[in-house]
C-alpha positions as semicolon CSV with decimal commas, in nm:
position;residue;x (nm);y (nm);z (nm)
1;X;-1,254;1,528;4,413
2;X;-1,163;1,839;4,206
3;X;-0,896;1,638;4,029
4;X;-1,095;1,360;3,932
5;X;-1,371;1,581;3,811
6;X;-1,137;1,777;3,646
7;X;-0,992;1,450;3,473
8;X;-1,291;1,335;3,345
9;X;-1,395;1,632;3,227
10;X;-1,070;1,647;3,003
11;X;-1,144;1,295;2,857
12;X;-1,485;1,360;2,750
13;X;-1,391;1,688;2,579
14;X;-1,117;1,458;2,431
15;X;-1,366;1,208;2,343
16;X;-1,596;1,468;2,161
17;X;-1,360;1,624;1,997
18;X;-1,265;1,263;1,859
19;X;-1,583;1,199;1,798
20;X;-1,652;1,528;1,546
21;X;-1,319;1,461;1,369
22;X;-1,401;1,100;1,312
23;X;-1,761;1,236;1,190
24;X;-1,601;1,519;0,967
25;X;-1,308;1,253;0,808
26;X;-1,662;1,007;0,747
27;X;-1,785;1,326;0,566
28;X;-1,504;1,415;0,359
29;X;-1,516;1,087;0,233
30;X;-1,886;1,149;0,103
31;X;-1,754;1,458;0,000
32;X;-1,470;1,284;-0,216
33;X;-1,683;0,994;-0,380
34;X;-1,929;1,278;-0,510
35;X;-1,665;1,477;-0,686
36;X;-1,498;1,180;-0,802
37;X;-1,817;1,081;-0,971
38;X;-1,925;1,403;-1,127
39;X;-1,572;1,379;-1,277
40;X;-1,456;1,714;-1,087
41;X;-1,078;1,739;-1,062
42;X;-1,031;2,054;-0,934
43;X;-1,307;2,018;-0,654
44;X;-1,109;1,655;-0,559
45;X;-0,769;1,796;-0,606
46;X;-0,893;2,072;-0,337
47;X;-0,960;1,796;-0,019
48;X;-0,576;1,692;-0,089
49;X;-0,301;1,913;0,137
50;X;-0,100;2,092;-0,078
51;X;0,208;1,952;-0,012
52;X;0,038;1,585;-0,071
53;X;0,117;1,305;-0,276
54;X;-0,105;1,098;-0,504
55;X;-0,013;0,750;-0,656
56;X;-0,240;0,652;-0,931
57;X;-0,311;0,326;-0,790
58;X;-0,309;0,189;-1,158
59;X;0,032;0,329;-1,330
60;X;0,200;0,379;-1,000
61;X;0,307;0,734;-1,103
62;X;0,334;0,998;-0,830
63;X;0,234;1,317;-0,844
64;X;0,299;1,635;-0,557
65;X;0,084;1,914;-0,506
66;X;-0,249;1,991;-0,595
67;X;-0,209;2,138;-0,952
68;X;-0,054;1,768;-1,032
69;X;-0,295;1,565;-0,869
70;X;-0,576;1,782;-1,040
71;X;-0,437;1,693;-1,397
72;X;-0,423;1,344;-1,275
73;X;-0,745;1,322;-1,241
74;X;-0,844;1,503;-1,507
75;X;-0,636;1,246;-1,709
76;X;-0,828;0,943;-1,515
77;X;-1,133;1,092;-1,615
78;X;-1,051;1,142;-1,948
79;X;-0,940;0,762;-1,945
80;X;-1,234;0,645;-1,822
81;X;-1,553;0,762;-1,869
82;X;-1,833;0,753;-1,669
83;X;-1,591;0,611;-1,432
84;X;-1,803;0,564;-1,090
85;X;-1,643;0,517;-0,727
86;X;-1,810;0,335;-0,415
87;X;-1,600;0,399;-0,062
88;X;-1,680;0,279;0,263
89;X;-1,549;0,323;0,580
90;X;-1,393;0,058;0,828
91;X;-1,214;0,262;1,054
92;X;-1,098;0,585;1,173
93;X;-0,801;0,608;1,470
94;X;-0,628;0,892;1,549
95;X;-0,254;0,957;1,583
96;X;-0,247;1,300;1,702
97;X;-0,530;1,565;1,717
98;X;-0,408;1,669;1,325
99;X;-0,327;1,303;1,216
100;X;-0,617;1,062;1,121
101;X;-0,542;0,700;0,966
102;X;-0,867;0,638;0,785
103;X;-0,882;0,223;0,644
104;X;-1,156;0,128;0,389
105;X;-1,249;-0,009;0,097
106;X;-1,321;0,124;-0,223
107;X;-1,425;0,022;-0,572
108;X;-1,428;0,222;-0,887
109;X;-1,664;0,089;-1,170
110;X;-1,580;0,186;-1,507
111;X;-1,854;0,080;-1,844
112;X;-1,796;-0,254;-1,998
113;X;-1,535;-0,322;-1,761
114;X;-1,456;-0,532;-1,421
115;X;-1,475;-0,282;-1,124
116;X;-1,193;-0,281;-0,969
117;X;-1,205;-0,329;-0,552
118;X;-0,878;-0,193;-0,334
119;X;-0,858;-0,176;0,008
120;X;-0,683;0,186;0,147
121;X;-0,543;0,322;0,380
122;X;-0,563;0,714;0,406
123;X;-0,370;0,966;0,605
124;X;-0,575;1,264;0,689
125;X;-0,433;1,622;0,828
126;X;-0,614;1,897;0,978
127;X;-0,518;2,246;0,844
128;X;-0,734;2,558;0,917
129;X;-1,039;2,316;1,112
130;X;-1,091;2,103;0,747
131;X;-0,925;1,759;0,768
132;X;-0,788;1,661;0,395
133;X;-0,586;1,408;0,230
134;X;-0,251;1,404;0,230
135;X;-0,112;1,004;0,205
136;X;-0,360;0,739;0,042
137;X;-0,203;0,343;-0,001
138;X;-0,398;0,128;-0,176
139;X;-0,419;-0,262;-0,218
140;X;-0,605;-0,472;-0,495
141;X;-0,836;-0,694;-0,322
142;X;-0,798;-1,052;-0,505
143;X;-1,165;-1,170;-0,604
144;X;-1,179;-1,548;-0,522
145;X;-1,471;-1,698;-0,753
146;X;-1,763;-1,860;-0,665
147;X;-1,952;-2,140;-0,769
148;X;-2,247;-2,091;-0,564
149;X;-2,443;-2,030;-0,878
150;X;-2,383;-2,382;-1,005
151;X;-2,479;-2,523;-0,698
152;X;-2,729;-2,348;-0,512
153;X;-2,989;-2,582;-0,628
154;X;-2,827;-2,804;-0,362
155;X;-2,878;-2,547;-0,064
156;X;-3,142;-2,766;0,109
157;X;-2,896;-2,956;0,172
158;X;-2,722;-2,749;0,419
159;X;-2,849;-2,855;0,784
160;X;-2,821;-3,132;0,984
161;X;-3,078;-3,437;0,949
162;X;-3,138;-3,725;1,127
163;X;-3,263;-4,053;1,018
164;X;-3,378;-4,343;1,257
165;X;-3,576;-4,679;1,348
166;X;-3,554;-4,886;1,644
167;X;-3,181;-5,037;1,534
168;X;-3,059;-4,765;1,320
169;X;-3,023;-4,417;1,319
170;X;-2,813;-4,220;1,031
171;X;-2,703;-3,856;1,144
172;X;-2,590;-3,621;0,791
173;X;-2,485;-3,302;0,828
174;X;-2,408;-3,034;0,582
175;X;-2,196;-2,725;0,511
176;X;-2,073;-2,481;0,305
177;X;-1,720;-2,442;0,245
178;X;-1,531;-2,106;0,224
179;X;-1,631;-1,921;-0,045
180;X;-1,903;-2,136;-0,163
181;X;-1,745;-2,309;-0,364
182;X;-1,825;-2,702;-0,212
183;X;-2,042;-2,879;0,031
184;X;-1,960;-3,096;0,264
185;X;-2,144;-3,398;0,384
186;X;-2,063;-3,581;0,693
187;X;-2,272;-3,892;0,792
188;X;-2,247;-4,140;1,063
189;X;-2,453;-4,523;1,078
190;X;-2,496;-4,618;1,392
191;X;-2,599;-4,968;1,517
192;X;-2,829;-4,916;1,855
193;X;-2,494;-4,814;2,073
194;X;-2,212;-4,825;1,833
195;X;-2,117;-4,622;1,561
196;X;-2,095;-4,889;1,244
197;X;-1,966;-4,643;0,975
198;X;-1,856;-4,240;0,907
199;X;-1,771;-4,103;0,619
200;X;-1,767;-3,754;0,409
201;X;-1,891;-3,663;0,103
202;X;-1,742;-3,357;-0,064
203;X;-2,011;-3,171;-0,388
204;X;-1,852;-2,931;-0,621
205;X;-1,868;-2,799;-0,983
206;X;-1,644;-2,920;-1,224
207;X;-1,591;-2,670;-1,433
208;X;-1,408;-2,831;-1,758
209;X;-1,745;-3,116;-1,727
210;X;-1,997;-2,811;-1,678
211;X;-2,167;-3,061;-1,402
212;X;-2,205;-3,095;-1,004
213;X;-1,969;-3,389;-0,899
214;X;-1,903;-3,568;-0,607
215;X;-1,627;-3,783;-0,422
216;X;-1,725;-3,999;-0,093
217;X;-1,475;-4,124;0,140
218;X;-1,597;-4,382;0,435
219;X;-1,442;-4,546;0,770
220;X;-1,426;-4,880;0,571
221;X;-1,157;-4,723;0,323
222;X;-1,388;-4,721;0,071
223;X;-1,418;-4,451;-0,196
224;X;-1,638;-4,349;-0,497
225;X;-1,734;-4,044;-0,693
226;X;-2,043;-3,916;-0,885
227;X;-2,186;-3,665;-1,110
């Protein structure tokens, strides 16, 4: 009884301990984002390690040590100003009780120009009870457009509706595709016990036309389009 007391015991204090280090990476984090945007190099340069390495994530250049990666920044800043960065937090897993893998995302939005959304990857080490940076990768997240605005007018659409008398009864459903960038329209016909005709209907901006079309496809083979 001793021994399993004294087991789980050990994996709560393990747990708790995990649980502050996640809690103080989350912070740095906060930490990082505010000196990032009050365009402080030396205070961001400080929550690296010093034997870290920094790739600017837009030349590729790497730099070692904190005195570098403060005149990197310093030059980023100087690049861009006003420059603004937004970071959250996916995950935080631990490799050892000084190693912490940290995965997020993070965007940096500069005046008059496209932010710029990466997904990281950040390797944390504790030294002297502060965790700080010592590896980031980073990874340009691809922005797939949208053409919900164009066709949004058409959400009512999205649902399934029925439609019957005493020999008919017509069954349409709808849905978005990935992205929002169709809809799709399914429909069946059917004839008091048998299904008399499917089909799909596919609705989606045409972009060189600057107008909603359409293309329908049935069980008889037959085929049309609209706009």
């Amino acid at each position: 009884a001793m021994m399993v007391w004294g087991l789980a015991s050990a994996i709560g204090a393990e747990a708790d301990r995990q649980a502050a280090d996640e809690a103080a990476i989350r912070k740095a984090v906060e930490s990082y984002v505010a000196a990032f945007n009050q365009g402080d190099a030396k205070a961001l340069a400080a929550m690296w390690s010093p034997e870290a390495v920094y790739t600017n994530p837009l030349s590729g250049e790497q730099v070692v040590g904190r005195a570098e990666i403060e005149k990197q920044f310093a030059a980023i800043f100087a690049d861009a100003k006003g420059a603004k960065l937004e970071a959250k937090t996916n995950s935080v897993q631990f490799v050892s009780p000084s190693v912490g893998i940290e995965q997020g995302t993070a965007k940096v939005i500069v005046p008059d120009q496209a932010p710029e959304e990466t997904e990281y990857t950040a390797v944390y080490v504790k030294r002297d009870d502060q965790w700080l940076l010592d590896r980031v990768t980073e990874e340009e997240v691809l922005v797939v457009p949208s053409h919900y605005e164009q066709l949004k007018e058409l959400e009512w659409m999205i649902g399934r509706w029925v439609d019957q008398d005493d020999d008919a009864t017509v069954v349409t459903e709808c849905n978005w595709t990935k992205n929002n960038n169709f809809i799709t329209r399914s429909f069946t016909i059917q004839i008091r016990d048998r299904i008399d005709m499917a089909g799909m209907q596919i609705i989606g901006w045409d972009p060189a036309a600057k107008q909603i079309r359409s293309w329908v496809f049935d069980s008889d083979g037959g085929f049309g389009q609209g706009t």
